[in-house]
Amino acid sequence: MTTRIKEPRITDVSVLSVAGLGLDALRERLDAPAAQDLPLNPPPQADAADYGGIPGSVSAVPSFDITDFVPKKGTKNIDRTTALGLAASARLKRTLTESAGITDDSWLSTGVAMGSMVGSLRSSIELDSRVIEGAGIDLINPAQFPNTTMNCCAAQVAIWHRFRGPNSTLANGTLSAVSALQYAARLIDRGHGQRMLVGGVEELSPHTAWGIRSKKIVHDTVPVAEAAAVFALEPDGLSDAPALATVAACAVGFAPVRTDAGYTEALRRVAGGALRRAGVDDTAVDLVLPGAEGTVLAEAEQAALAGFAAPRVDVRAALGECGSAMGALQVAAALAVGRPGATALITGIDISGAVGAAVLRIGAGT
């Protein structure tokens, strides 16, 4: 007889998106009528002129200022990607400490698993440009160099909060946050991690906006946006915090044939495997959150999900194109609108060939 491993628990979530701050703002946005347009919050004033000529529209996290979340000292040189991730994690740590009475010693063992495509694309391009255009490598600001590394956000989250657990950045396109969830759940399952802060972050900049429009994967009707979503993942019994959900299964795979049929077959295989590991029949899925809506991969994903009759939540339509934050936003959306006791299926396809699926059991803590 095999003993069923206790599923890791999601005990809190922190979201910054174009809808505003927190799960309530996200829920209100997801519940808005389908015809209601996504809010087009202006980008930071210093960038406003740099978006001219970019097809479609853009939208930023409204009125975002990192000093609203952490003390000002030390924030001067951090990039927007890191600032968004740091803000989300600071808010999560504060609210979870207050609600569950988590001690400083418990927080010390916390790890981080962050999904990111490339880190701060803007930081990398701007540093290269300064070197190439004549400043030379000797004249760049050394305090800004860490911003060009992909793991800057996860590292800064750990440094600011004194987290000493495992720290990793997972890069897998729009599946980055789903990959981070799989990684964190595996660490907890095998006893290599305790509490893990898991999520994804994407900044809005002219560089990302031009890149997204140039690739022509996301439809021009979808605004380019930004977001950070971070949730706490814990083994059962670590704290008294109620579970917003448990992660029944999470899987990431690859489509060896990158055609619509190839993507469909790969996602069907991965999602089916995740549901079997979770012990969930297709008919028992109560909510589906597809990750490829609004992109050229939507039809392939829809074909893979054709057998599911459950209601669907289009996160991209509600929040815009948020890159590597997409999977974490799907998790947050499931927590925001899923009823207690429901089973939610999260899926996604990336143009690279990556496919993924996660199965959540929504808890009474929502």
CSV table of C-alpha atoms in Angstrom, one decimal:
chain,number,residue,atom,x,y,z
A,1,MET,CA,0.0,0.0,0.0
A,2,THR,CA,1.3,3.4,-0.9
A,3,THR,CA,0.9,6.4,1.4
A,4,ARG,CA,-0.4,9.6,-0.3
A,5,ILE,CA,2.1,12.4,0.2
A,6,LYS,CA,0.5,15.5,1.7
A,7,GLU,CA,0.1,18.2,-0.8
A,8,PRO,CA,2.0,21.5,-0.3
A,9,ARG,CA,-0.2,24.3,0.9
A,10,ILE,CA,-0.6,27.9,-0.6
A,11,THR,CA,-1.1,30.0,2.5
A,12,ASP,CA,-1.0,33.5,1.2
A,13,VAL,CA,-0.6,35.4,-2.1
A,14,SER,CA,0.4,38.9,-3.0
A,15,VAL,CA,-0.4,40.5,-6.4
A,16,LEU,CA,0.5,43.7,-8.1
A,17,SER,CA,-1.2,44.1,-11.5
A,18,VAL,CA,-2.8,46.7,-13.8
A,19,ALA,CA,-6.0,46.0,-11.7
A,20,GLY,CA,-4.2,47.4,-8.6
A,21,LEU,CA,-2.9,45.8,-5.4
A,22,GLY,CA,-4.1,42.6,-3.8
A,23,LEU,CA,-6.4,39.7,-4.4
A,24,ASP,CA,-9.6,41.8,-4.0
A,25,ALA,CA,-8.6,44.1,-6.9
A,26,LEU,CA,-7.8,41.1,-9.0
A,27,ARG,CA,-11.1,39.4,-8.2
A,28,GLU,CA,-13.0,42.6,-9.1
A,29,ARG,CA,-11.2,42.8,-12.4
A,30,LEU,CA,-11.8,39.1,-13.3
A,31,ASP,CA,-15.5,39.5,-12.4
A,32,ALA,CA,-15.8,42.5,-14.7
A,33,PRO,CA,-18.0,42.1,-17.8
A,34,ALA,CA,-16.2,40.6,-20.8
A,35,ALA,CA,-16.9,43.8,-22.8
A,36,GLN,CA,-15.2,46.0,-20.3
A,37,ASP,CA,-11.8,47.2,-21.5
A,38,LEU,CA,-8.6,46.6,-19.5
A,39,PRO,CA,-7.5,49.7,-17.6
A,40,LEU,CA,-4.8,51.4,-19.5
A,41,ASN,CA,-2.7,52.9,-16.7
A,42,PRO,CA,0.0,55.2,-17.9
A,43,PRO,CA,3.7,54.0,-17.7
A,44,PRO,CA,6.1,55.8,-15.5
A,45,GLN,CA,6.3,59.5,-16.6
A,46,ALA,CA,10.0,59.3,-17.5
A,47,ASP,CA,9.2,56.6,-20.1
A,48,ALA,CA,6.0,58.1,-21.6
A,49,ALA,CA,7.6,59.4,-24.8
A,50,ASP,CA,9.4,56.2,-25.5
A,51,TYR,CA,6.3,54.2,-26.3
A,52,GLY,CA,5.4,56.2,-29.4
A,53,GLY,CA,5.1,54.0,-32.5
A,54,ILE,CA,4.6,50.8,-30.6
A,55,PRO,CA,1.6,48.9,-32.0
A,56,GLY,CA,-1.3,48.5,-29.6
A,57,SER,CA,-1.4,49.8,-26.0
A,58,VAL,CA,0.4,49.4,-22.8
A,59,SER,CA,-0.6,49.4,-19.1
A,60,ALA,CA,1.4,49.7,-15.9
A,61,VAL,CA,0.8,48.8,-12.3
A,62,PRO,CA,-1.0,52.0,-11.1
A,63,SER,CA,0.9,54.5,-9.0
A,64,PHE,CA,3.7,52.0,-8.2
A,65,ASP,CA,6.4,53.3,-5.8
A,66,ILE,CA,8.7,50.7,-4.2
A,67,THR,CA,9.1,52.9,-1.1
A,68,ASP,CA,5.4,52.3,-0.3
A,69,PHE,CA,6.5,48.7,0.5
A,70,VAL,CA,10.0,48.8,1.8
A,71,PRO,CA,12.2,51.6,3.4
A,72,LYS,CA,13.7,54.0,0.9
A,73,LYS,CA,17.4,53.3,1.8
A,74,GLY,CA,18.9,50.9,-0.8
A,75,THR,CA,16.2,51.3,-3.4
A,76,LYS,CA,17.9,53.9,-5.6
A,77,ASN,CA,19.6,51.5,-8.0
A,78,ILE,CA,17.2,48.6,-8.2
A,79,ASP,CA,15.4,48.0,-11.5
A,80,ARG,CA,11.6,47.8,-12.0
A,81,THR,CA,11.5,44.0,-12.2
A,82,THR,CA,13.2,43.7,-8.9
A,83,ALA,CA,11.1,46.5,-7.3
A,84,LEU,CA,7.9,44.8,-8.3
A,85,GLY,CA,9.0,41.4,-7.0
A,86,LEU,CA,10.4,42.9,-3.8
A,87,ALA,CA,7.1,44.8,-3.2
A,88,ALA,CA,5.0,41.7,-3.7
A,89,SER,CA,7.2,39.7,-1.4
A,90,ALA,CA,7.3,42.4,1.3
A,91,ARG,CA,3.6,42.7,1.3
A,92,LEU,CA,3.1,38.9,1.5
A,93,LYS,CA,5.6,38.5,4.4
A,94,ARG,CA,3.9,41.3,6.3
A,95,THR,CA,0.4,40.0,5.9
A,96,LEU,CA,1.3,36.4,6.6
A,97,THR,CA,3.3,37.3,9.7
A,98,GLU,CA,0.3,39.3,11.0
A,99,SER,CA,-2.3,36.6,10.2
A,100,ALA,CA,-0.3,33.5,11.2
A,101,GLY,CA,2.2,34.8,13.8
A,102,ILE,CA,5.2,33.5,11.9
A,103,THR,CA,8.4,34.0,13.8
A,104,ASP,CA,11.6,35.5,12.5
A,105,ASP,CA,13.4,32.1,12.8
A,106,SER,CA,10.7,30.5,10.7
A,107,TRP,CA,11.2,33.2,8.0
A,108,LEU,CA,15.0,32.6,8.0
A,109,SER,CA,14.6,29.2,6.5
A,110,THR,CA,12.3,30.4,3.7
A,111,GLY,CA,13.4,29.9,0.1
A,112,VAL,CA,12.6,31.7,-3.2
A,113,ALA,CA,11.6,30.3,-6.6
A,114,MET,CA,11.0,33.1,-9.1
A,115,GLY,CA,9.9,32.7,-12.7
A,116,SER,CA,11.5,35.1,-15.2
A,117,MET,CA,12.2,35.1,-18.9
A,118,VAL,CA,15.3,37.2,-18.9
A,119,GLY,CA,15.2,39.3,-15.8
A,120,SER,CA,15.2,43.0,-16.5
A,121,LEU,CA,15.6,43.3,-20.3
A,122,ARG,CA,15.7,47.1,-20.0
A,123,SER,CA,18.7,47.0,-17.6
A,124,SER,CA,20.7,44.7,-19.8
A,125,ILE,CA,20.1,46.7,-23.0
A,126,GLU,CA,20.7,50.0,-21.3
A,127,LEU,CA,24.0,48.9,-19.8
A,128,ASP,CA,25.2,47.4,-23.1
A,129,SER,CA,24.2,50.6,-24.9
A,130,ARG,CA,26.2,52.8,-22.4
A,131,VAL,CA,29.3,50.7,-22.9
A,132,ILE,CA,29.0,50.5,-26.7
A,133,GLU,CA,28.2,54.2,-27.1
A,134,GLY,CA,31.3,55.4,-25.5
A,135,ALA,CA,31.1,55.3,-21.7
A,136,GLY,CA,33.2,52.2,-21.6
A,137,ILE,CA,33.0,49.4,-19.1
A,138,ASP,CA,35.1,51.3,-16.5
A,139,LEU,CA,32.6,54.2,-16.3
A,140,ILE,CA,29.3,52.3,-15.7
A,141,ASN,CA,27.7,52.4,-12.3
A,142,PRO,CA,28.7,49.1,-10.6
A,143,ALA,CA,25.6,49.3,-8.4
A,144,GLN,CA,23.4,48.9,-11.4
A,145,PHE,CA,25.2,45.8,-12.8
A,146,PRO,CA,23.4,43.3,-10.7
A,147,ASN,CA,20.1,44.4,-12.4
A,148,THR,CA,21.4,42.8,-15.6
A,149,THR,CA,21.5,39.3,-14.1
A,150,MET,CA,18.5,37.1,-14.5
A,151,ASN,CA,18.4,36.1,-10.8
A,152,CYS,CA,18.6,39.7,-9.5
A,153,CYS,CA,15.0,39.8,-8.3
A,154,ALA,CA,15.1,36.5,-6.4
A,155,ALA,CA,18.4,37.3,-4.9
A,156,GLN,CA,17.3,40.8,-3.7
A,157,VAL,CA,14.1,39.3,-2.2
A,158,ALA,CA,16.2,36.9,-0.2
A,159,ILE,CA,18.7,39.6,0.8
A,160,TRP,CA,16.1,42.2,1.9
A,161,HIS,CA,14.1,39.7,3.9
A,162,ARG,CA,17.0,37.6,5.2
A,163,PHE,CA,15.7,34.4,3.6
A,164,ARG,CA,18.3,31.6,3.8
A,165,GLY,CA,16.5,28.8,2.1
A,166,PRO,CA,17.0,27.6,-1.5
A,167,ASN,CA,17.0,30.4,-4.0
A,168,SER,CA,16.5,29.9,-7.7
A,169,THR,CA,15.2,31.6,-10.8
A,170,LEU,CA,13.4,29.5,-13.4
A,171,ALA,CA,13.4,30.7,-17.0
A,172,ASN,CA,10.9,28.9,-19.3
A,173,GLY,CA,9.1,31.6,-21.2
A,174,THR,CA,5.5,32.2,-20.2
A,175,LEU,CA,5.7,28.9,-18.3
A,176,SER,CA,8.4,30.3,-16.0
A,177,ALA,CA,6.2,30.7,-13.0
A,178,VAL,CA,4.7,27.2,-13.5
A,179,SER,CA,8.2,25.8,-13.6
A,180,ALA,CA,9.0,27.7,-10.4
A,181,LEU,CA,5.9,26.1,-8.8
A,182,GLN,CA,7.0,22.6,-9.9
A,183,TYR,CA,10.5,23.2,-8.6
A,184,ALA,CA,9.4,24.5,-5.2
A,185,ALA,CA,6.8,21.7,-4.7
A,186,ARG,CA,9.6,19.2,-5.5
A,187,LEU,CA,11.9,20.8,-2.9
A,188,ILE,CA,9.3,20.6,-0.3
A,189,ASP,CA,8.2,17.1,-1.2
A,190,ARG,CA,11.8,15.8,-0.9
A,191,GLY,CA,12.6,17.7,2.3
A,192,HIS,CA,15.0,20.2,0.8
A,193,GLY,CA,12.9,23.2,1.5
A,194,GLN,CA,10.4,24.5,4.0
A,195,ARG,CA,8.4,27.6,3.2
A,196,MET,CA,9.0,28.8,-0.4
A,197,LEU,CA,8.0,32.1,-1.9
A,198,VAL,CA,7.0,31.3,-5.4
A,199,GLY,CA,6.0,33.6,-8.2
A,200,GLY,CA,6.7,35.5,-11.4
A,201,VAL,CA,7.4,39.1,-12.3
A,202,GLU,CA,7.5,41.1,-15.5
A,203,GLU,CA,8.2,44.8,-15.9
A,204,LEU,CA,6.8,47.2,-18.4
A,205,SER,CA,9.4,49.0,-20.5
A,206,PRO,CA,9.7,50.2,-24.1
A,207,HIS,CA,12.2,47.4,-24.6
A,208,THR,CA,9.8,44.6,-23.6
A,209,ALA,CA,6.9,46.2,-25.5
A,210,TRP,CA,8.9,46.4,-28.7
A,211,GLY,CA,10.1,42.9,-28.2
A,212,ILE,CA,6.6,41.5,-27.7
A,213,ARG,CA,5.2,43.3,-30.7
A,214,SER,CA,8.1,42.3,-32.9
A,215,LYS,CA,7.7,38.6,-32.2
A,216,LYS,CA,4.0,38.8,-33.1
A,217,ILE,CA,3.0,36.0,-30.8
A,218,VAL,CA,0.6,38.0,-28.7
A,219,HIS,CA,-2.2,39.7,-30.6
A,220,ASP,CA,-1.9,43.5,-31.0
A,221,THR,CA,-5.3,43.9,-29.4
A,222,VAL,CA,-3.9,42.6,-26.1
A,223,PRO,CA,-2.2,45.5,-24.1
A,224,VAL,CA,1.4,44.9,-23.0
A,225,ALA,CA,1.4,45.1,-19.2
A,226,GLU,CA,3.3,44.2,-16.1
A,227,ALA,CA,2.7,42.4,-12.9
A,228,ALA,CA,4.2,40.6,-9.9
A,229,ALA,CA,2.5,37.7,-8.2
A,230,VAL,CA,4.1,35.8,-5.3
A,231,PHE,CA,2.6,33.1,-3.1
A,232,ALA,CA,3.8,31.2,0.0
A,233,LEU,CA,4.0,27.5,-0.5
A,234,GLU,CA,4.4,25.4,2.7
A,235,PRO,CA,4.5,21.7,3.7
A,236,ASP,CA,1.5,20.6,5.8
A,237,GLY,CA,1.9,21.6,9.5
A,238,LEU,CA,4.6,24.3,9.1
A,239,SER,CA,2.3,27.1,10.3
A,240,ASP,CA,-1.2,27.7,11.5
A,241,ALA,CA,-2.1,29.7,8.4
A,242,PRO,CA,-5.2,28.3,6.6
A,243,ALA,CA,-4.6,26.9,3.2
A,244,LEU,CA,-5.9,29.0,0.3
A,245,ALA,CA,-5.3,26.0,-1.8
A,246,THR,CA,-3.1,22.9,-2.1
A,247,VAL,CA,-1.0,22.0,-5.1
A,248,ALA,CA,-2.3,18.6,-6.1
A,249,ALA,CA,0.1,18.3,-9.1
A,250,CYS,CA,2.3,20.3,-11.3
A,251,ALA,CA,4.1,19.3,-14.5
A,252,VAL,CA,6.1,20.9,-17.3
A,253,GLY,CA,6.9,19.2,-20.6
A,254,PHE,CA,8.0,19.9,-24.1
A,255,ALA,CA,6.4,19.7,-27.6
A,256,PRO,CA,9.1,18.1,-29.9
A,257,VAL,CA,7.0,19.1,-32.9
A,258,ARG,CA,6.3,22.8,-32.7
A,259,THR,CA,3.1,22.9,-34.8
A,260,ASP,CA,-0.5,23.4,-33.5
A,261,ALA,CA,-1.0,19.6,-33.5
A,262,GLY,CA,2.3,19.1,-31.7
A,263,TYR,CA,1.5,21.7,-29.0
A,264,THR,CA,-2.0,20.2,-28.6
A,265,GLU,CA,-0.7,16.7,-28.2
A,266,ALA,CA,2.1,17.7,-25.7
A,267,LEU,CA,-0.3,19.8,-23.6
A,268,ARG,CA,-2.9,17.1,-23.6
A,269,ARG,CA,-0.3,14.6,-22.4
A,270,VAL,CA,1.1,16.8,-19.7
A,271,ALA,CA,-2.3,18.0,-18.4
A,272,GLY,CA,-3.6,14.5,-18.4
A,273,GLY,CA,-0.6,13.2,-16.4
A,274,ALA,CA,-1.0,16.0,-13.9
A,275,LEU,CA,-4.7,15.2,-13.4
A,276,ARG,CA,-3.9,11.5,-13.0
A,277,ARG,CA,-1.3,12.2,-10.3
A,278,ALA,CA,-3.8,14.4,-8.5
A,279,GLY,CA,-6.4,11.7,-8.7
A,280,VAL,CA,-8.8,14.0,-10.6
A,281,ASP,CA,-11.1,12.9,-13.4
A,282,ASP,CA,-11.6,15.4,-16.3
A,283,THR,CA,-15.2,15.8,-15.3
A,284,ALA,CA,-14.2,16.8,-11.8
A,285,VAL,CA,-12.4,19.9,-12.9
A,286,ASP,CA,-14.4,22.9,-11.8
A,287,LEU,CA,-12.3,25.8,-13.3
A,288,VAL,CA,-9.9,26.0,-16.2
A,289,LEU,CA,-7.4,28.8,-16.5
A,290,PRO,CA,-5.8,28.6,-20.0
A,291,GLY,CA,-2.5,30.6,-20.4
A,292,ALA,CA,-2.4,31.0,-24.2
A,293,GLU,CA,-5.5,33.0,-24.9
A,294,GLY,CA,-4.9,36.1,-26.9
A,295,THR,CA,-1.9,34.5,-28.6
A,296,VAL,CA,-1.2,32.6,-31.8
A,297,LEU,CA,-1.1,29.4,-29.6
A,298,ALA,CA,-4.7,29.8,-28.4
A,299,GLU,CA,-6.2,27.3,-30.8
A,300,ALA,CA,-3.7,24.6,-30.0
A,301,GLU,CA,-4.4,25.0,-26.3
A,302,GLN,CA,-8.2,25.1,-26.8
A,303,ALA,CA,-7.9,21.8,-28.7
A,304,ALA,CA,-6.1,20.2,-25.8
A,305,LEU,CA,-8.8,21.4,-23.4
A,306,ALA,CA,-11.7,20.5,-25.7
A,307,GLY,CA,-12.9,17.7,-23.3
A,308,PHE,CA,-13.3,20.0,-20.3
A,309,ALA,CA,-16.7,21.6,-19.7
A,310,ALA,CA,-15.7,23.7,-16.7
A,311,PRO,CA,-15.9,27.5,-16.9
A,312,ARG,CA,-12.8,29.2,-18.1
A,313,VAL,CA,-11.0,32.3,-16.9
A,314,ASP,CA,-9.0,34.3,-19.4
A,315,VAL,CA,-6.3,36.0,-17.3
A,316,ARG,CA,-4.5,37.7,-20.3
A,317,ALA,CA,-7.8,39.4,-21.4
A,318,ALA,CA,-8.2,40.7,-17.9
A,319,LEU,CA,-4.7,41.8,-17.1
A,320,GLY,CA,-2.8,42.1,-20.4
A,321,GLU,CA,0.3,40.4,-21.6
A,322,CYS,CA,2.5,39.9,-18.5
A,323,GLY,CA,5.2,37.5,-19.8
A,324,SER,CA,6.9,35.5,-17.1
A,325,ALA,CA,4.3,36.5,-14.5
A,326,MET,CA,1.5,34.7,-16.4
A,327,GLY,CA,1.6,31.4,-14.5
A,328,ALA,CA,1.7,33.1,-11.1
A,329,LEU,CA,-1.2,35.3,-12.1
A,330,GLN,CA,-3.2,32.2,-13.1
A,331,VAL,CA,-2.6,30.8,-9.7
A,332,ALA,CA,-3.7,34.0,-8.1
A,333,ALA,CA,-6.8,34.1,-10.3
A,334,ALA,CA,-7.8,30.6,-9.3
A,335,LEU,CA,-7.5,31.7,-5.6
A,336,ALA,CA,-9.5,34.9,-6.4
A,337,VAL,CA,-12.5,33.3,-8.1
A,338,GLY,CA,-12.4,29.6,-7.3
A,339,ARG,CA,-15.0,28.5,-4.7
A,340,PRO,CA,-13.9,26.5,-1.7
A,341,GLY,CA,-13.6,22.8,-2.6
A,342,ALA,CA,-13.2,23.5,-6.3
A,343,THR,CA,-10.5,21.9,-8.4
A,344,ALA,CA,-8.7,24.3,-10.8
A,345,LEU,CA,-6.6,23.3,-13.8
A,346,ILE,CA,-4.0,25.8,-15.0
A,347,THR,CA,-2.4,25.3,-18.4
A,348,GLY,CA,0.0,27.1,-20.7
A,349,ILE,CA,2.0,26.8,-23.9
A,350,ASP,CA,5.1,28.8,-24.8
A,351,ILE,CA,6.3,29.3,-28.4
A,352,SER,CA,9.6,27.6,-27.4
A,353,GLY,CA,7.7,24.3,-27.1
A,354,ALA,CA,7.3,24.3,-23.4
A,355,VAL,CA,3.9,23.2,-22.1
A,356,GLY,CA,2.7,23.0,-18.5
A,357,ALA,CA,-0.2,22.3,-16.2
A,358,ALA,CA,-1.0,22.6,-12.5
A,359,VAL,CA,-3.9,21.2,-10.5
A,360,LEU,CA,-5.0,23.2,-7.4
A,361,ARG,CA,-7.6,22.2,-4.8
A,362,ILE,CA,-9.1,25.5,-3.6
A,363,GLY,CA,-9.3,25.6,0.2
A,364,ALA,CA,-11.7,27.2,2.7
A,365,GLY,CA,-9.1,29.9,3.4
A,366,THR,CA,-10.2,31.8,0.3
